[in-house]
């Protein structure tokens, strides 16, 4: 079910170009009325039809599981090798265990009576090397929640519990050890953010990144906008998770998304030799000369590159990089499209030479629909000629390279894992390209195609 949801997310329609600052006219029957200019600040992000709250069902798979030490009234030290805990008896559900709650109640009574004090480093709003962290929230942004707690995957020591109690005291908030839940707690890397982005927010994020690349949104517009804070975790205590992102329990605004994009390194596209529009135009031409693509494919990103490469095929059928230059001004540019039930992406990597974009690598993520169908549509076809035939048929149907009819296809990889399936890699060579087609072994669907410049 989660995989189906991911596919639907990936295939969601893009936002309309109405996000760009333009003037518009509205027509009502025979009347034409002026509509004010639309800008990033005034854009209507549409009435929310989805929840922005955390999803309790995320933890449903845990069922009634509790670690063996969950009911212990004493701290239980778990073995680790410095990178991972070497026991499977770990806790990733967002609350204190029964034993930890009882210890916390007792420690809090002693703390409030002045019988004990916490003398360690404060964990209130701790941002680095977090094992235990307590964070003060704006209740207006978090549906009434005022505090959020990050807990480790192992049993909490008395000192850890006391650090939490002290942090709540510093924040002037009451601490109820039994009140931690999926709305105000994450434990042991159980989830990477206070809530997941909605489909609509993901779509807006993609569009806003594109506007930033075009130079239509600048850092100055978002410089005074607060962004969700992202504490750096100690991965040992959070099952390898190294960052946790706080997102408000409401729709993110356009400027908040823009500020986040800038904080993650987004910037106006500039490879030094070619404009954004010229780069897009050249990339579309490159694609149209190699693979049959819908004219309406959507541009999703353009990233500058400062190197160029070429490739060769070794004796084992593996693609190897044989040269690289750091003096080239190029880019990686991505498009996608939705055709009926098919979602696809295509990417072009190239460098600028004499005012043109020279392609080095073209990648087509050709068919994600097999992720939904592969479990029910196994064909149990394992004959090598079936994979070769499938690659040859795909090339005849999709490729525009003139010599595709005469290509000599051969299998260069078997049982290659790819997302939800095992695949066979089928390879052919032209004077200019190494062409590799990845075919799902169960369904014979082509799921990934790459062209490497020789």
C-alpha positions as CSV (number, residue, x, y, z in Angstrom):
1,X,0.0,0.0,0.0
2,X,2.8,2.4,0.8
3,X,4.4,1.6,-2.6
4,X,1.2,2.4,-4.4
5,X,0.9,5.7,-2.5
6,X,4.5,6.6,-3.5
7,X,3.7,5.9,-7.2
8,X,0.6,8.1,-7.0
9,X,2.7,10.8,-5.4
10,X,5.2,10.6,-8.2
11,X,2.5,10.8,-10.8
12,X,0.6,13.8,-9.4
13,X,-0.1,16.6,-11.7
14,X,2.0,19.7,-11.5
15,X,0.7,23.1,-10.3
16,X,-0.5,25.5,-13.0
17,X,1.8,28.2,-14.3
18,X,-0.5,30.6,-12.4
19,X,2.2,30.6,-9.8
20,X,4.3,32.9,-12.0
21,X,3.8,36.7,-11.5
22,X,1.4,37.5,-14.4
23,X,-1.6,39.6,-15.0
24,X,-4.9,37.8,-15.7
25,X,-8.4,38.3,-16.9
26,X,-11.4,36.6,-15.5
27,X,-14.4,35.9,-17.8
28,X,-18.0,35.5,-16.4
29,X,-20.5,34.9,-19.2
30,X,-20.4,38.2,-21.3
31,X,-18.4,40.2,-18.7
32,X,-14.7,40.6,-18.6
33,X,-13.3,41.9,-15.3
34,X,-9.7,42.8,-14.3
35,X,-8.0,40.5,-11.8
36,X,-5.1,41.9,-9.7
37,X,-1.5,40.8,-10.5
38,X,-0.6,37.4,-9.0
39,X,2.7,37.3,-7.1
40,X,4.4,34.9,-4.8
41,X,3.0,36.8,-1.8
42,X,-0.6,36.8,-3.0
43,X,-0.9,33.4,-4.5
44,X,-3.9,31.4,-3.4
45,X,-2.6,28.0,-2.4
46,X,-6.1,26.5,-2.5
47,X,-8.3,25.3,0.4
48,X,-6.8,22.4,2.3
49,X,-8.5,19.2,1.5
50,X,-6.0,17.0,3.4
51,X,-4.8,16.8,6.9
52,X,-1.5,18.4,8.0
53,X,-1.4,16.4,11.2
54,X,0.9,13.5,11.9
55,X,-0.5,10.1,10.9
56,X,-0.9,7.6,13.7
57,X,-1.2,4.8,11.2
58,X,2.5,5.1,10.5
59,X,3.1,3.1,13.7
60,X,0.4,0.5,13.1
61,X,2.8,-2.2,11.9
62,X,4.4,-2.3,15.4
63,X,1.2,-3.8,16.8
64,X,1.6,-4.7,20.5
65,X,5.4,-5.1,20.3
66,X,7.3,-4.1,23.4
67,X,11.0,-4.7,24.1
68,X,11.7,-7.1,26.9
69,X,13.0,-4.3,29.1
70,X,9.8,-2.2,28.6
71,X,8.4,-2.9,32.1
72,X,11.7,-2.7,34.0
73,X,11.9,-0.3,36.9
74,X,15.6,-0.1,36.4
75,X,17.8,1.2,33.5
76,X,18.8,-1.7,31.2
77,X,22.0,-1.0,29.3
78,X,21.9,-2.4,25.7
79,X,25.1,-3.6,23.9
80,X,26.3,-1.6,20.9
81,X,29.4,-1.5,18.7
82,X,29.6,2.3,18.5
83,X,27.6,2.4,15.3
84,X,24.6,0.2,16.0
85,X,22.9,-1.5,18.9
86,X,23.8,-5.2,18.6
87,X,20.4,-6.3,19.9
88,X,17.0,-6.4,18.1
89,X,15.3,-5.5,21.4
90,X,14.8,-1.8,20.6
91,X,12.0,0.8,20.9
92,X,10.9,3.0,18.0
93,X,7.3,3.8,19.1
94,X,6.8,7.5,20.1
95,X,6.4,7.3,23.9
96,X,8.1,6.1,27.1
97,X,7.7,2.5,28.1
98,X,5.8,1.6,31.2
99,X,9.0,1.2,33.2
100,X,10.4,4.4,32.0
101,X,7.2,6.2,32.9
102,X,7.3,5.0,36.5
103,X,10.9,6.0,36.8
104,X,10.1,9.4,35.3
105,X,7.3,10.0,37.8
106,X,9.5,9.2,40.7
107,X,12.4,11.3,39.4
108,X,10.1,14.2,38.8
109,X,8.8,14.1,42.4
110,X,12.4,14.2,43.7
111,X,13.2,17.0,41.2
112,X,10.3,19.2,42.3
113,X,11.1,18.7,46.0
114,X,14.7,19.8,45.4
115,X,16.0,16.4,46.4
116,X,17.8,16.0,43.1
117,X,19.0,18.3,40.3
118,X,20.0,17.9,36.7
119,X,23.6,19.1,36.2
120,X,24.3,17.9,32.7
121,X,24.0,19.7,29.4
122,X,20.6,21.1,28.7
123,X,18.6,19.2,26.0
124,X,16.1,22.0,25.6
125,X,16.2,22.9,21.8
126,X,19.4,20.9,21.4
127,X,20.5,21.0,17.8
128,X,23.6,18.8,17.5
129,X,24.5,15.2,18.5
130,X,21.0,14.7,19.8
131,X,20.4,11.6,21.8
132,X,17.5,13.1,23.8
133,X,16.0,16.4,22.8
134,X,13.1,18.6,24.0
135,X,11.8,21.4,21.7
136,X,9.4,24.2,22.5
137,X,6.7,24.7,19.8
138,X,4.4,27.5,18.9
139,X,1.0,26.0,19.6
140,X,-0.6,28.0,16.8
141,X,1.7,26.2,14.3
142,X,1.4,22.7,15.9
143,X,-2.3,22.3,16.5
144,X,-2.0,23.1,20.2
145,X,1.2,21.1,20.9
146,X,3.7,23.1,23.0
147,X,6.6,20.6,23.3
148,X,8.1,17.9,21.2
149,X,10.5,15.2,22.5
150,X,13.1,13.1,20.7
151,X,14.0,9.8,22.4
152,X,16.6,7.2,21.7
153,X,15.9,3.7,20.5
154,X,17.4,2.2,23.7
155,X,16.3,2.2,27.3
156,X,16.5,5.6,28.8
157,X,18.8,6.1,31.8
158,X,17.7,8.1,34.8
159,X,20.0,10.9,33.7
160,X,18.2,11.0,30.3
161,X,14.8,11.1,32.0
162,X,16.0,13.8,34.3
163,X,17.3,15.9,31.4
164,X,13.8,15.8,29.9
165,X,12.2,16.8,33.2
166,X,14.6,19.7,33.5
167,X,14.0,20.8,29.9
168,X,10.3,21.0,30.5
169,X,10.9,22.9,33.6
170,X,13.2,25.4,31.8
171,X,10.4,25.9,29.2
172,X,7.8,26.5,31.9
173,X,5.7,23.6,30.7
174,X,4.3,20.7,32.7
175,X,5.7,17.2,31.9
176,X,3.4,14.2,31.9
177,X,5.5,11.1,31.2
178,X,2.3,9.3,30.0
179,X,1.4,12.0,27.5
180,X,4.0,11.4,24.9
181,X,2.6,10.2,21.6
182,X,2.9,10.4,17.8
183,X,1.9,14.1,17.8
184,X,4.7,15.2,20.2
185,X,7.4,12.6,20.1
186,X,9.7,10.6,17.8
187,X,11.7,7.7,19.1
188,X,14.7,5.8,17.7
189,X,14.5,7.1,14.1
190,X,10.9,5.9,13.8
191,X,10.1,8.7,11.4
192,X,12.2,11.4,9.8
193,X,9.9,14.4,10.4
194,X,7.2,15.7,12.7
195,X,4.9,15.1,9.7
196,X,5.3,14.2,6.1
197,X,4.9,16.7,3.3
198,X,1.5,16.5,1.5
199,X,1.4,15.8,-2.3
200,X,0.4,19.4,-2.8
201,X,3.3,20.7,-0.8
202,X,5.7,18.5,-2.7
203,X,4.3,19.8,-6.0
204,X,4.7,23.4,-4.8
205,X,8.2,22.7,-3.6
206,X,9.2,21.4,-7.1
207,X,7.6,24.5,-8.8
208,X,9.2,26.9,-6.4
209,X,12.6,25.3,-6.9
210,X,12.1,25.8,-10.6
211,X,11.2,29.5,-10.1
212,X,14.4,29.9,-8.0
213,X,16.4,28.3,-10.8
214,X,14.9,30.8,-13.2
215,X,15.8,33.7,-10.9
216,X,12.2,34.6,-10.4
217,X,12.4,34.1,-6.6
218,X,15.4,35.5,-4.8
219,X,16.8,34.9,-1.4
220,X,15.9,38.5,-0.4
221,X,12.2,37.6,-0.7
222,X,12.6,34.8,1.9
223,X,15.4,36.1,4.1
224,X,13.2,37.0,7.0
225,X,11.0,33.9,6.8
226,X,11.4,31.3,9.5
227,X,12.1,27.7,8.4
228,X,11.4,24.5,10.2
229,X,14.4,23.6,12.5
230,X,16.3,20.4,11.8
231,X,18.3,19.0,14.7
232,X,21.3,16.8,13.9
233,X,20.9,13.4,15.6
234,X,23.4,10.9,17.0
235,X,22.7,8.1,14.5
236,X,23.6,5.4,16.9
237,X,20.6,6.2,19.1
238,X,18.2,6.7,16.1
239,X,18.8,3.7,13.9
240,X,21.1,5.6,11.5
241,X,18.8,8.6,11.1
242,X,21.0,11.7,11.3
243,X,18.5,14.5,10.9
244,X,15.0,15.2,12.1
245,X,12.8,17.9,10.5
246,X,10.1,19.8,12.3
247,X,7.2,20.8,10.1
248,X,4.2,22.7,11.4
249,X,0.8,21.0,11.6
250,X,-0.6,23.4,8.9
251,X,0.0,24.0,5.3
252,X,3.5,25.4,4.5
253,X,3.4,28.8,2.9
254,X,5.1,29.6,-0.5
255,X,7.7,31.7,1.2
256,X,8.4,29.1,3.9
257,X,9.0,26.5,1.1
258,X,11.2,29.0,-0.7
259,X,13.2,29.7,2.5
260,X,13.6,25.9,2.9
261,X,14.8,25.5,-0.7
262,X,17.4,28.3,-0.2
263,X,18.6,26.7,3.0
264,X,19.1,23.5,1.1
265,X,21.3,25.2,-1.5
266,X,18.8,26.2,-4.2
267,X,20.0,29.1,-6.3
268,X,19.4,30.7,-9.7
269,X,20.8,28.6,-12.5
270,X,24.1,29.9,-13.9
271,X,26.6,27.7,-15.7
272,X,28.5,30.7,-16.9
273,X,27.9,30.2,-20.6
274,X,24.2,29.4,-21.3
275,X,20.9,30.8,-20.0
276,X,18.2,28.8,-18.3
277,X,15.9,29.1,-21.3
278,X,18.7,28.2,-23.8
279,X,19.7,25.2,-21.7
280,X,16.1,23.9,-21.6
281,X,15.7,24.4,-25.3
282,X,18.9,22.5,-26.1
283,X,17.9,19.7,-23.7
284,X,14.5,19.3,-25.3
285,X,16.2,19.1,-28.7
286,X,18.7,16.4,-27.5
287,X,15.8,14.3,-26.2
288,X,13.8,14.7,-29.3
289,X,16.7,13.5,-31.4
290,X,17.2,10.3,-29.3
291,X,13.9,9.1,-27.8
292,X,10.2,9.6,-28.7
293,X,8.9,11.9,-26.0
294,X,5.6,13.8,-25.5
295,X,6.0,17.4,-26.5
296,X,4.3,18.4,-23.3
297,X,6.8,17.0,-20.9
298,X,7.4,19.2,-17.8
299,X,10.7,20.6,-16.9
300,X,11.4,19.8,-13.2
301,X,14.9,21.0,-12.4
302,X,18.2,22.4,-13.9
303,X,21.4,22.1,-11.9
304,X,24.8,23.5,-13.1
305,X,27.7,21.1,-13.5
306,X,31.4,22.0,-13.7
307,X,32.7,18.9,-15.4
308,X,32.3,16.7,-18.5
309,X,32.7,12.9,-18.9
310,X,32.8,10.1,-21.4
311,X,32.3,6.4,-20.9
312,X,33.4,2.9,-22.1
313,X,32.1,-0.6,-21.7
314,X,34.5,-3.0,-19.9
315,X,34.9,-6.7,-20.5
316,X,32.2,-7.5,-18.0
317,X,29.6,-5.3,-19.6
318,X,29.9,-2.6,-17.0
319,X,29.9,1.1,-17.9
320,X,33.1,2.8,-16.9
321,X,33.9,6.5,-16.9
322,X,37.1,7.0,-18.9
323,X,37.6,10.8,-18.9
324,X,36.6,13.8,-17.0
325,X,37.2,17.5,-17.4
326,X,36.7,20.1,-14.7
327,X,36.8,23.0,-17.2
328,X,33.3,22.5,-18.7
329,X,30.2,24.5,-17.9
330,X,27.3,22.2,-18.2
331,X,24.1,21.0,-16.4
332,X,21.9,18.2,-15.3
333,X,18.3,18.9,-16.5
334,X,15.3,16.8,-15.7
335,X,11.8,16.5,-17.2
336,X,8.8,14.3,-16.5
337,X,5.4,13.6,-18.0
338,X,2.2,11.6,-17.4
339,X,0.7,9.7,-20.3
340,X,-2.4,7.8,-19.3
341,X,-1.3,5.6,-16.4
342,X,2.4,5.9,-17.2
343,X,4.7,8.1,-15.2
344,X,8.2,8.8,-16.5
345,X,11.3,10.9,-16.0
346,X,14.0,11.8,-18.3
347,X,17.3,13.5,-17.5
348,X,20.1,14.9,-19.7
349,X,23.6,15.6,-18.5
350,X,25.8,17.7,-20.8
351,X,28.3,20.4,-21.2
352,X,28.4,23.7,-23.1
353,X,30.7,23.9,-26.2
354,X,30.5,26.7,-28.8
355,X,27.2,27.8,-27.6
356,X,25.6,24.4,-27.7
357,X,24.8,21.7,-25.1
358,X,26.7,18.5,-25.8
359,X,25.0,15.5,-24.3
360,X,27.0,13.0,-22.2
361,X,24.3,11.0,-20.6
362,X,20.6,10.5,-21.2
363,X,18.5,8.6,-18.7
364,X,14.9,7.5,-19.1
365,X,13.1,6.1,-16.0
366,X,10.7,4.6,-18.4
367,X,8.0,2.8,-16.5
368,X,7.2,3.0,-12.8
369,X,3.8,1.2,-13.3
370,X,5.6,-2.1,-12.9
371,X,6.0,-1.3,-9.2
372,X,2.3,-1.6,-8.7
373,X,1.8,-4.6,-11.1
374,X,4.9,-6.7,-10.7
375,X,3.7,-8.8,-7.8
376,X,0.5,-9.8,-9.5
377,X,1.8,-9.9,-13.1
378,X,4.7,-12.3,-12.9
379,X,5.3,-14.0,-16.2
380,X,8.1,-16.4,-15.1
381,X,9.9,-15.7,-18.3
382,X,13.6,-16.3,-17.7
383,X,14.9,-17.2,-21.2
384,X,17.7,-14.8,-22.1
385,X,16.3,-14.2,-25.5
386,X,13.1,-12.8,-24.0
387,X,15.1,-9.9,-22.3
388,X,17.0,-9.2,-25.5
389,X,13.8,-9.3,-27.6
390,X,12.2,-6.9,-25.1
391,X,15.1,-4.5,-25.4
392,X,15.0,-4.7,-29.2
393,X,11.2,-4.1,-29.3
394,X,11.5,-1.2,-27.0
395,X,14.3,0.4,-29.1
396,X,12.2,0.0,-32.3
397,X,9.2,1.6,-30.6
398,X,10.9,4.4,-28.6
399,X,14.3,5.2,-30.0
400,X,15.0,7.7,-32.8
401,X,18.6,6.7,-33.3
402,X,18.8,5.7,-37.0
403,X,20.8,2.5,-36.5
404,X,18.5,1.0,-33.8
405,X,17.3,-1.8,-36.2
406,X,20.8,-3.1,-36.7
407,X,21.9,-3.0,-33.0
408,X,23.6,-6.1,-31.6
409,X,22.0,-6.5,-28.1
410,X,23.5,-8.7,-25.4
411,X,22.9,-9.4,-21.7
412,X,25.5,-7.7,-19.5
413,X,23.8,-8.1,-16.1
414,X,21.5,-10.5,-14.5
415,X,19.5,-10.4,-11.3
416,X,20.3,-6.7,-10.9
417,X,18.2,-5.2,-8.0
418,X,16.1,-2.2,-9.0
419,X,13.6,-0.7,-6.6
420,X,10.9,-3.4,-6.1
421,X,12.2,-5.9,-8.7
422,X,15.1,-7.8,-10.0
423,X,16.2,-6.8,-13.5
424,X,18.3,-8.0,-16.5
425,X,20.5,-5.4,-18.2
426,X,20.6,-5.6,-22.0
427,X,23.3,-3.5,-23.8
428,X,24.0,-2.4,-27.3
429,X,26.6,-0.1,-28.8
430,X,26.5,2.6,-31.5
431,X,29.3,4.8,-32.8
432,X,28.3,7.5,-30.3
433,X,26.4,5.7,-27.5
434,X,26.4,2.9,-25.0
435,X,22.7,2.0,-24.6
436,X,21.6,0.0,-21.6
437,X,18.1,-1.2,-21.1
438,X,16.9,-2.6,-17.7
439,X,14.2,-5.2,-18.1
440,X,12.1,-6.4,-15.1
441,X,12.7,-10.2,-14.9
442,X,9.2,-11.0,-13.8
443,X,7.0,-8.8,-16.0
444,X,9.4,-8.1,-18.9
445,X,8.7,-4.4,-18.5
446,X,11.4,-1.9,-19.4
447,X,11.9,0.3,-16.3
448,X,15.1,2.2,-16.9
449,X,17.2,3.1,-20.0
450,X,20.5,4.9,-20.1
451,X,22.5,6.3,-23.0
452,X,26.2,7.0,-22.2
453,X,28.4,9.1,-24.6
454,X,31.4,7.0,-25.7
